[in-house]
């Protein structure tokens, strides 16, 4: 299936922000081990920084991932950031394929479009964060050549 990226329209942003915020908070509990209150607090702080006054922070872009027929099958949120060595990098904040479209290689194809976007910008360093419990995503990223640079572990007695 041939996918394409389309910049999210202004009128689509509020629904995206609401949906992604709820998913992020839920993932912090399910995959990062935070309590619901901790996840709510972290989400509030992160969203205040990333969506000041409900708007997308400068340097961030959100794309609808569409199939060849123009149907939206997911979303990709990226940002240009400074890497650890001071170099420009393109960072994935979020990539999501809608549940009914998963398992068909669309996440891989969307990540390859992300790499094409980086090349078009002249950026060769890419980054993302994936929560430890998201084994499917971690496997996908490793298969695309991403390497894990840090693994944070914890234990509650």
GROMACS .gro file of N, CA and C in nm:
model
  471
    1UNK      N    1   0.085  -0.118   0.000
    1UNK     CA    2   0.000   0.000   0.000
    1UNK      C    3   0.089   0.123   0.000
    2UNK      N    4   0.061   0.217  -0.085
    2UNK     CA    5   0.138   0.340  -0.092
    2UNK      C    6   0.077   0.443   0.002
    3UNK      N    7   0.156   0.486   0.099
    3UNK     CA    8   0.111   0.588   0.193
    3UNK      C    9   0.169   0.723   0.155
    4UNK      N   10   0.110   0.827   0.208
    4UNK     CA   11   0.164   0.962   0.193
    4UNK      C   12   0.137   1.039   0.322
    5UNK      N   13   0.217   1.143   0.341
    5UNK     CA   14   0.199   1.231   0.456
    5UNK      C   15   0.132   1.360   0.410
    6UNK      N   16   0.036   1.406   0.489
    6UNK     CA   17  -0.031   1.533   0.465
    6UNK      C   18  -0.029   1.612   0.594
    7UNK      N   19   0.017   1.736   0.586
    7UNK     CA   20   0.018   1.818   0.708
    7UNK      C   21  -0.124   1.828   0.764
    8UNK      N   22  -0.132   1.815   0.896
    8UNK     CA   23  -0.260   1.824   0.963
    8UNK      C   24  -0.318   1.964   0.944
    9UNK      N   25  -0.444   1.971   0.914
    9UNK     CA   26  -0.510   2.100   0.898
    9UNK      C   27  -0.538   2.161   1.035
   10UNK      N   28  -0.544   2.293   1.040
   10UNK     CA   29  -0.568   2.364   1.166
   10UNK      C   30  -0.692   2.312   1.237
   11UNK      N   31  -0.799   2.286   1.162
   11UNK     CA   32  -0.923   2.242   1.224
   11UNK      C   33  -0.915   2.098   1.278
   12UNK      N   34  -0.812   2.023   1.237
   12UNK     CA   35  -0.793   1.887   1.285
   12UNK      C   36  -0.712   1.882   1.415
   13UNK      N   37  -0.642   1.990   1.446
   13UNK     CA   38  -0.551   1.991   1.560
   13UNK      C   39  -0.620   1.966   1.695
   14UNK      N   40  -0.730   2.033   1.729
   14UNK     CA   41  -0.789   2.009   1.861
   14UNK      C   42  -0.824   1.862   1.888
   15UNK      N   43  -0.881   1.793   1.792
   15UNK     CA   44  -0.915   1.652   1.811
   15UNK      C   45  -0.789   1.569   1.824
   16UNK      N   46  -0.685   1.602   1.747
   16UNK     CA   47  -0.559   1.530   1.756
   16UNK      C   48  -0.497   1.548   1.895
   17UNK      N   49  -0.496   1.671   1.943
   17UNK     CA   50  -0.437   1.701   2.074
   17UNK      C   51  -0.511   1.623   2.183
   18UNK      N   52  -0.642   1.623   2.179
   18UNK     CA   53  -0.722   1.554   2.281
   18UNK      C   54  -0.697   1.403   2.276
   19UNK      N   55  -0.702   1.345   2.158
   19UNK     CA   56  -0.683   1.200   2.144
   19UNK      C   57  -0.542   1.158   2.184
   20UNK      N   58  -0.442   1.230   2.137
   20UNK     CA   59  -0.303   1.194   2.164
   20UNK      C   60  -0.270   1.213   2.311
   21UNK      N   61  -0.325   1.315   2.371
   21UNK     CA   62  -0.303   1.338   2.514
   21UNK      C   63  -0.357   1.221   2.596
   22UNK      N   64  -0.478   1.178   2.567
   22UNK     CA   65  -0.539   1.067   2.640
   22UNK      C   66  -0.459   0.938   2.619
   23UNK      N   67  -0.414   0.914   2.496
   23UNK     CA   68  -0.336   0.793   2.467
   23UNK      C   69  -0.202   0.797   2.540
   24UNK      N   70  -0.138   0.913   2.542
   24UNK     CA   71  -0.009   0.929   2.609
   24UNK      C   72  -0.023   0.901   2.759
   25UNK      N   73  -0.123   0.960   2.820
   25UNK     CA   74  -0.145   0.941   2.963
   25UNK      C   75  -0.171   0.793   2.994
   26UNK      N   76  -0.251   0.730   2.913
   26UNK     CA   77  -0.280   0.588   2.931
   26UNK      C   78  -0.154   0.501   2.915
   27UNK      N   79  -0.072   0.532   2.815
   27UNK     CA   80   0.051   0.456   2.792
   27UNK      C   81   0.150   0.474   2.907
   28UNK      N   82   0.154   0.592   2.968
   28UNK     CA   83   0.242   0.613   3.083
   28UNK      C   84   0.208   0.520   3.198
   29UNK      N   85   0.080   0.491   3.213
   29UNK     CA   86   0.037   0.399   3.318
   29UNK      C   87   0.064   0.255   3.275
   30UNK      N   88   0.021   0.220   3.155
   30UNK     CA   89   0.028   0.081   3.109
   30UNK      C   90   0.170   0.034   3.079
   31UNK      N   91   0.254   0.123   3.025
   31UNK     CA   92   0.384   0.080   2.976
   31UNK      C   93   0.503   0.141   3.049
   32UNK      N   94   0.483   0.252   3.116
   32UNK     CA   95   0.596   0.316   3.184
   32UNK      C   96   0.590   0.301   3.335
   33UNK      N   97   0.482   0.239   3.386
   33UNK     CA   98   0.474   0.211   3.528
   33UNK      C   99   0.437   0.327   3.617
   34UNK      N  100   0.387   0.437   3.560
   34UNK     CA  101   0.345   0.549   3.643
   34UNK      C  102   0.207   0.521   3.702
   35UNK      N  103   0.181   0.580   3.816
   35UNK     CA  104   0.046   0.574   3.871
   35UNK      C  105  -0.043   0.666   3.787
   36UNK      N  106  -0.174   0.647   3.795
   36UNK     CA  107  -0.261   0.738   3.720
   36UNK      C  108  -0.237   0.886   3.754
   37UNK      N  109  -0.215   0.916   3.881
   37UNK     CA  110  -0.190   1.056   3.920
   37UNK      C  111  -0.057   1.105   3.862
   38UNK      N  112   0.048   1.024   3.871
   38UNK     CA  113   0.176   1.063   3.813
   38UNK      C  114   0.164   1.085   3.663
   39UNK      N  115   0.093   0.997   3.596
   39UNK     CA  116   0.075   1.009   3.451
   39UNK      C  117  -0.001   1.137   3.417
   40UNK      N  118  -0.104   1.168   3.495
   40UNK     CA  119  -0.182   1.289   3.471
   40UNK      C  120  -0.097   1.413   3.489
   41UNK      N  121  -0.016   1.416   3.593
   41UNK     CA  122   0.072   1.530   3.621
   41UNK      C  123   0.175   1.547   3.510
   42UNK      N  124   0.239   1.437   3.470
   42UNK     CA  125   0.340   1.443   3.363
   42UNK      C  126   0.276   1.487   3.231
   43UNK      N  127   0.161   1.432   3.200
   43UNK     CA  128   0.093   1.468   3.075
   43UNK      C  129   0.058   1.616   3.074
   44UNK      N  130   0.007   1.665   3.186
   44UNK     CA  131  -0.029   1.808   3.195
   44UNK      C  132   0.093   1.896   3.167
   45UNK      N  133   0.206   1.863   3.229
   45UNK     CA  134   0.328   1.943   3.210
   45UNK      C  135   0.380   1.932   3.067
   46UNK      N  136   0.383   1.811   3.013
   46UNK     CA  137   0.433   1.791   2.877
   46UNK      C  138   0.345   1.862   2.775
   47UNK      N  139   0.213   1.851   2.790
   47UNK     CA  140   0.123   1.913   2.692
   47UNK      C  141   0.127   2.065   2.702
   48UNK      N  142   0.148   2.119   2.821
   48UNK     CA  143   0.162   2.264   2.834
   48UNK      C  144   0.283   2.315   2.757
   49UNK      N  145   0.389   2.235   2.756
   49UNK     CA  146   0.511   2.272   2.683
   49UNK      C  147   0.497   2.247   2.533
   50UNK      N  148   0.437   2.135   2.496
   50UNK     CA  149   0.430   2.095   2.355
   50UNK      C  150   0.315   2.160   2.279
   51UNK      N  151   0.211   2.200   2.351
   51UNK     CA  152   0.095   2.264   2.289
   51UNK      C  153   0.058   2.390   2.368
   52UNK      N  154   0.148   2.489   2.371
   52UNK     CA  155   0.117   2.611   2.447
   52UNK      C  156  -0.010   2.677   2.392
   53UNK      N  157  -0.100   2.707   2.484
   53UNK     CA  158  -0.229   2.769   2.451
   53UNK      C  159  -0.304   2.690   2.344
   54UNK      N  160  -0.285   2.557   2.345
   54UNK     CA  161  -0.356   2.470   2.252
   54UNK      C  162  -0.300   2.468   2.111
   55UNK      N  163  -0.190   2.538   2.091
   55UNK     CA  164  -0.127   2.543   1.959
   55UNK      C  165   0.000   2.458   1.958
   56UNK      N  166   0.038   2.413   1.842
   56UNK     CA  167   0.158   2.333   1.827
   56UNK      C  168   0.281   2.419   1.850
   57UNK      N  169   0.373   2.371   1.932
   57UNK     CA  170   0.496   2.447   1.960
   57UNK      C  171   0.578   2.464   1.833
   58UNK      N  172   0.650   2.575   1.821
   58UNK     CA  173   0.735   2.597   1.704
   58UNK      C  174   0.833   2.481   1.683
   59UNK      N  175   0.856   2.448   1.556
   59UNK     CA  176   0.949   2.341   1.522
   59UNK      C  177   0.884   2.204   1.516
   60UNK      N  178   0.759   2.194   1.558
   60UNK     CA  179   0.684   2.068   1.556
   60UNK      C  180   0.591   2.066   1.436
   61UNK      N  181   0.569   1.947   1.381
   61UNK     CA  182   0.474   1.930   1.272
   61UNK      C  183   0.399   1.800   1.292
   62UNK      N  184   0.272   1.802   1.257
   62UNK     CA  185   0.190   1.681   1.265
   62UNK      C  186   0.136   1.652   1.126
   63UNK      N  187   0.148   1.526   1.087
   63UNK     CA  188   0.100   1.482   0.957
   63UNK      C  189  -0.009   1.378   0.975
   64UNK      N  190  -0.107   1.381   0.888
   64UNK     CA  191  -0.199   1.269   0.873
   64UNK      C  192  -0.130   1.170   0.781
   65UNK      N  193  -0.134   1.043   0.818
   65UNK     CA  194  -0.083   0.937   0.731
   65UNK      C  195  -0.203   0.888   0.651
   66UNK      N  196  -0.193   0.900   0.518
   66UNK     CA  197  -0.306   0.864   0.431
   66UNK      C  198  -0.268   0.752   0.335
   67UNK      N  199  -0.367   0.670   0.301
   67UNK     CA  200  -0.344   0.566   0.201
   67UNK      C  201  -0.359   0.627   0.062
   68UNK      N  202  -0.341   0.546  -0.040
   68UNK     CA  203  -0.345   0.594  -0.178
   68UNK      C  204  -0.478   0.658  -0.215
   69UNK      N  205  -0.586   0.615  -0.150
   69UNK     CA  206  -0.718   0.671  -0.177
   69UNK      C  207  -0.745   0.800  -0.099
   70UNK      N  208  -0.651   0.841  -0.014
   70UNK     CA  209  -0.668   0.962   0.065
   70UNK      C  210  -0.735   0.939   0.199
   71UNK      N  211  -0.757   0.814   0.236
   71UNK     CA  212  -0.816   0.785   0.367
   71UNK      C  213  -0.709   0.794   0.474
   72UNK      N  214  -0.743   0.857   0.584
   72UNK     CA  215  -0.649   0.872   0.695
   72UNK      C  216  -0.640   0.741   0.772
   73UNK      N  217  -0.518   0.689   0.783
   73UNK     CA  218  -0.497   0.561   0.852
   73UNK      C  219  -0.413   0.578   0.979
   74UNK      N  220  -0.364   0.699   1.004
   74UNK     CA  221  -0.282   0.724   1.121
   74UNK      C  222  -0.230   0.866   1.123
   75UNK      N  223  -0.134   0.888   1.213
   75UNK     CA  224  -0.076   1.021   1.232
   75UNK      C  225   0.072   1.010   1.264
   76UNK      N  226   0.146   1.114   1.233
   76UNK     CA  227   0.289   1.123   1.262
   76UNK      C  228   0.319   1.263   1.313
   77UNK      N  229   0.379   1.271   1.433
   77UNK     CA  230   0.414   1.400   1.495
   77UNK      C  231   0.566   1.403   1.504
   78UNK      N  232   0.627   1.504   1.442
   78UNK     CA  233   0.773   1.514   1.438
   78UNK      C  234   0.817   1.654   1.479
   79UNK      N  235   0.946   1.665   1.510
   79UNK     CA  236   1.003   1.795   1.543
   79UNK      C  237   1.151   1.795   1.509
   80UNK      N  238   1.199   1.909   1.463
   80UNK     CA  239   1.343   1.928   1.451
   80UNK      C  240   1.395   1.966   1.588
   81UNK      N  241   1.499   1.896   1.629
   81UNK     CA  242   1.558   1.919   1.761
   81UNK      C  243   1.709   1.920   1.749
   82UNK      N  244   1.772   1.961   1.856
   82UNK     CA  245   1.918   1.955   1.864
   82UNK      C  246   1.956   1.823   1.929
   83UNK      N  247   2.044   1.748   1.863
   83UNK     CA  248   2.089   1.620   1.917
   83UNK      C  249   2.190   1.640   2.029
   84UNK      N  250   2.231   1.530   2.089
   84UNK     CA  251   2.325   1.534   2.200
   84UNK      C  252   2.457   1.602   2.164
   85UNK      N  253   2.499   1.588   2.038
   85UNK     CA  254   2.624   1.650   1.993
   85UNK      C  255   2.605   1.788   1.931
   86UNK      N  256   2.484   1.843   1.944
   86UNK     CA  257   2.457   1.976   1.890
   86UNK      C  258   2.410   1.975   1.745
   87UNK      N  259   2.402   1.857   1.684
   87UNK     CA  260   2.361   1.847   1.545
   87UNK      C  261   2.209   1.855   1.532
   88UNK      N  262   2.163   1.895   1.413
   88UNK     CA  263   2.020   1.893   1.385
   88UNK      C  264   1.974   1.749   1.374
   89UNK      N  265   1.860   1.723   1.432
   89UNK     CA  266   1.802   1.589   1.418
   89UNK      C  267   1.651   1.602   1.399
   90UNK      N  268   1.593   1.499   1.340
   90UNK     CA  269   1.449   1.494   1.327
   90UNK      C  270   1.400   1.387   1.423
   91UNK      N  271   1.303   1.422   1.503
   91UNK     CA  272   1.258   1.340   1.615
   91UNK      C  273   1.111   1.304   1.599
   92UNK      N  274   1.078   1.179   1.623
   92UNK     CA  275   0.938   1.135   1.623
   92UNK      C  276   0.884   1.148   1.765
   93UNK      N  277   0.785   1.233   1.783
   93UNK     CA  278   0.716   1.240   1.911
   93UNK      C  279   0.611   1.131   1.919
   94UNK      N  280   0.542   1.109   1.808
   94UNK     CA  281   0.437   1.008   1.809
   94UNK      C  282   0.412   0.960   1.667
   95UNK      N  283   0.397   0.830   1.656
   95UNK     CA  284   0.349   0.770   1.531
   95UNK      C  285   0.242   0.671   1.572
   96UNK      N  286   0.129   0.678   1.506
   96UNK     CA  287   0.018   0.589   1.540
   96UNK      C  288  -0.056   0.550   1.414
   97UNK      N  289  -0.074   0.422   1.399
   97UNK     CA  290  -0.160   0.369   1.293
   97UNK      C  291  -0.290   0.327   1.362
   98UNK      N  292  -0.402   0.366   1.306
   98UNK     CA  293  -0.531   0.334   1.365
   98UNK      C  294  -0.546   0.183   1.381
   99UNK      N  295  -0.606   0.139   1.491
   99UNK     CA  296  -0.613  -0.005   1.521
   99UNK      C  297  -0.665  -0.092   1.406
  100UNK      N  298  -0.763  -0.043   1.334
  100UNK     CA  299  -0.820  -0.125   1.226
  100UNK      C  300  -0.726  -0.140   1.106
  101UNK      N  301  -0.617  -0.064   1.104
  101UNK     CA  302  -0.522  -0.071   0.993
  101UNK      C  303  -0.388  -0.134   1.033
  102UNK      N  304  -0.376  -0.178   1.157
  102UNK     CA  305  -0.249  -0.233   1.204
  102UNK      C  306  -0.226  -0.374   1.151
  103UNK      N  307  -0.099  -0.415   1.156
  103UNK     CA  308  -0.063  -0.551   1.116
  103UNK      C  309  -0.044  -0.569   0.967
  104UNK      N  310  -0.039  -0.458   0.892
  104UNK     CA  311  -0.024  -0.467   0.747
  104UNK      C  312   0.100  -0.395   0.696
  105UNK      N  313   0.190  -0.360   0.789
  105UNK     CA  314   0.314  -0.294   0.748
  105UNK      C  315   0.305  -0.144   0.731
  106UNK      N  316   0.194  -0.084   0.772
  106UNK     CA  317   0.177   0.060   0.753
  106UNK      C  318   0.266   0.142   0.846
  107UNK      N  319   0.292   0.090   0.967
  107UNK     CA  320   0.382   0.159   1.058
  107UNK      C  321   0.522   0.167   0.999
  108UNK      N  322   0.568   0.058   0.941
  108UNK     CA  323   0.699   0.055   0.875
  108UNK      C  324   0.702   0.155   0.759
  109UNK      N  325   0.597   0.152   0.677
  109UNK     CA  326   0.592   0.242   0.563
  109UNK      C  327   0.590   0.388   0.608
  110UNK      N  328   0.516   0.417   0.715
  110UNK     CA  329   0.511   0.554   0.767
  110UNK      C  330   0.648   0.597   0.820
  111UNK      N  331   0.719   0.505   0.885
  111UNK     CA  332   0.854   0.538   0.933
  111UNK      C  333   0.949   0.564   0.816
  112UNK      N  334   0.933   0.493   0.707
  112UNK     CA  335   1.016   0.519   0.588
  112UNK      C  336   0.983   0.655   0.528
  113UNK      N  337   0.856   0.696   0.534
  113UNK     CA  338   0.820   0.832   0.491
  113UNK      C  339   0.884   0.937   0.582
  114UNK      N  340   0.889   0.907   0.711
  114UNK     CA  341   0.958   0.995   0.806
  114UNK      C  342   1.105   1.011   0.766
  115UNK      N  343   1.170   0.900   0.731
  115UNK     CA  344   1.310   0.906   0.688
  115UNK      C  345   1.324   0.988   0.560
  116UNK      N  346   1.228   0.973   0.467
  116UNK     CA  347   1.229   1.055   0.345
  116UNK      C  348   1.217   1.203   0.378
  117UNK      N  349   1.133   1.235   0.476
  117UNK     CA  350   1.116   1.375   0.519
  117UNK      C  351   1.248   1.429   0.573
  118UNK      N  352   1.318   1.348   0.652
  118UNK     CA  353   1.448   1.391   0.706
  118UNK      C  354   1.547   1.416   0.592
  119UNK      N  355   1.553   1.324   0.496
  119UNK     CA  356   1.644   1.341   0.382
  119UNK      C  357   1.612   1.470   0.306
  120UNK      N  358   1.484   1.497   0.285
  120UNK     CA  359   1.443   1.618   0.213
  120UNK      C  360   1.487   1.744   0.286
  121UNK      N  361   1.499   1.737   0.417
  121UNK     CA  362   1.543   1.851   0.498
  121UNK      C  363   1.695   1.855   0.514
  122UNK      N  364   1.764   1.755   0.462
  122UNK     CA  365   1.909   1.748   0.477
  122UNK      C  366   1.952   1.706   0.616
  123UNK      N  367   1.866   1.631   0.685
  123UNK     CA  368   1.894   1.585   0.821
  123UNK      C  369   1.924   1.436   0.817
  124UNK      N  370   2.035   1.397   0.878
  124UNK     CA  371   2.071   1.255   0.877
  124UNK      C  372   2.056   1.188   1.013
  125UNK      N  373   2.037   1.264   1.118
  125UNK     CA  374   2.022   1.206   1.252
  125UNK      C  375   1.875   1.202   1.290
  126UNK      N  376   1.830   1.082   1.328
  126UNK     CA  377   1.690   1.060   1.364
  126UNK      C  378   1.680   1.011   1.507
  127UNK      N  379   1.569   1.039   1.571
  127UNK     CA  380   1.550   0.993   1.708
  127UNK      C  381   1.404   0.973   1.741
  128UNK      N  382   1.382   0.897   1.845
  128UNK     CA  383   1.248   0.873   1.897
  128UNK      C  384   1.261   0.812   2.035
  129UNK      N  385   1.153   0.812   2.108
  129UNK     CA  386   1.147   0.745   2.238
  129UNK      C  387   1.032   0.647   2.229
  130UNK      N  388   1.056   0.527   2.281
  130UNK     CA  389   0.950   0.427   2.285
  130UNK      C  390   0.947   0.371   2.427
  131UNK      N  391   0.828   0.358   2.482
  131UNK     CA  392   0.815   0.306   2.618
  131UNK      C  393   0.852   0.159   2.621
  132UNK      N  394   0.910   0.116   2.733
  132UNK     CA  395   0.964  -0.018   2.746
  132UNK      C  396   0.866  -0.130   2.720
  133UNK      N  397   0.740  -0.111   2.751
  133UNK     CA  398   0.643  -0.217   2.734
  133UNK      C  399   0.589  -0.230   2.592
  134UNK      N  400   0.631  -0.143   2.504
  134UNK     CA  401   0.579  -0.144   2.367
  134UNK      C  402   0.670  -0.230   2.279
  135UNK      N  403   0.663  -0.361   2.299
  135UNK     CA  404   0.753  -0.454   2.230
  135UNK      C  405   0.735  -0.453   2.079
  136UNK      N  406   0.614  -0.435   2.030
  136UNK     CA  407   0.590  -0.434   1.886
  136UNK      C  408   0.663  -0.315   1.823
  137UNK      N  409   0.649  -0.197   1.881
  137UNK     CA  410   0.716  -0.079   1.827
  137UNK      C  411   0.868  -0.093   1.838
  138UNK      N  412   0.915  -0.142   1.951
  138UNK     CA  413   1.060  -0.159   1.967
  138UNK      C  414   1.117  -0.253   1.862
  139UNK      N  415   1.044  -0.359   1.833
  139UNK     CA  416   1.088  -0.454   1.731
  139UNK      C  417   1.089  -0.387   1.593
  140UNK      N  418   0.987  -0.311   1.562
  140UNK     CA  419   0.982  -0.240   1.434
  140UNK      C  420   1.102  -0.146   1.421
  141UNK      N  421   1.127  -0.065   1.523
  141UNK     CA  422   1.235   0.033   1.514
  141UNK      C  423   1.371  -0.037   1.500
  142UNK      N  424   1.392  -0.144   1.573
  142UNK     CA  425   1.518  -0.219   1.559
  142UNK      C  426   1.532  -0.274   1.418
  143UNK      N  427   1.423  -0.324   1.360
  143UNK     CA  428   1.429  -0.380   1.224
  143UNK      C  429   1.460  -0.272   1.121
  144UNK      N  430   1.432  -0.145   1.155
  144UNK     CA  431   1.462  -0.033   1.066
  144UNK      C  432   1.601   0.026   1.091
  145UNK      N  433   1.676  -0.034   1.183
  145UNK     CA  434   1.813   0.010   1.208
  145UNK      C  435   1.832   0.103   1.326
  146UNK      N  436   1.727   0.129   1.401
  146UNK     CA  437   1.740   0.212   1.521
  146UNK      C  438   1.804   0.127   1.631
  147UNK      N  439   1.890   0.189   1.710
  147UNK     CA  440   1.951   0.118   1.821
  147UNK      C  441   1.907   0.180   1.952
  148UNK      N  442   1.892   0.096   2.052
  148UNK     CA  443   1.854   0.144   2.185
  148UNK      C  444   1.978   0.200   2.252
  149UNK      N  445   1.969   0.324   2.298
  149UNK     CA  446   2.083   0.389   2.362
  149UNK      C  447   2.075   0.384   2.514
  150UNK      N  448   1.956   0.365   2.566
  150UNK     CA  449   1.940   0.358   2.711
  150UNK      C  450   1.815   0.277   2.741
  151UNK      N  451   1.822   0.202   2.847
  151UNK     CA  452   1.705   0.128   2.893
  151UNK      C  453   1.693   0.160   3.041
  152UNK      N  454   1.582   0.222   3.080
  152UNK     CA  455   1.558   0.257   3.219
  152UNK      C  456   1.479   0.144   3.283
  153UNK      N  457   1.527   0.096   3.394
  153UNK     CA  458   1.460  -0.015   3.460
  153UNK      C  459   1.425   0.024   3.603
  154UNK      N  460   1.321  -0.039   3.655
  154UNK     CA  461   1.282  -0.012   3.793
  154UNK      C  462   1.215  -0.136   3.850
  155UNK      N  463   1.200  -0.134   3.982
  155UNK     CA  464   1.134  -0.243   4.051
  155UNK      C  465   1.067  -0.187   4.176
  156UNK      N  466   0.946  -0.227   4.198
  156UNK     CA  467   0.874  -0.185   4.318
  156UNK      C  468   0.859  -0.307   4.409
  157UNK      N  469   0.903  -0.290   4.533
  157UNK     CA  470   0.889  -0.399   4.632
  157UNK      C  471   0.762  -0.380   4.712
   0.00000   0.00000   0.00000
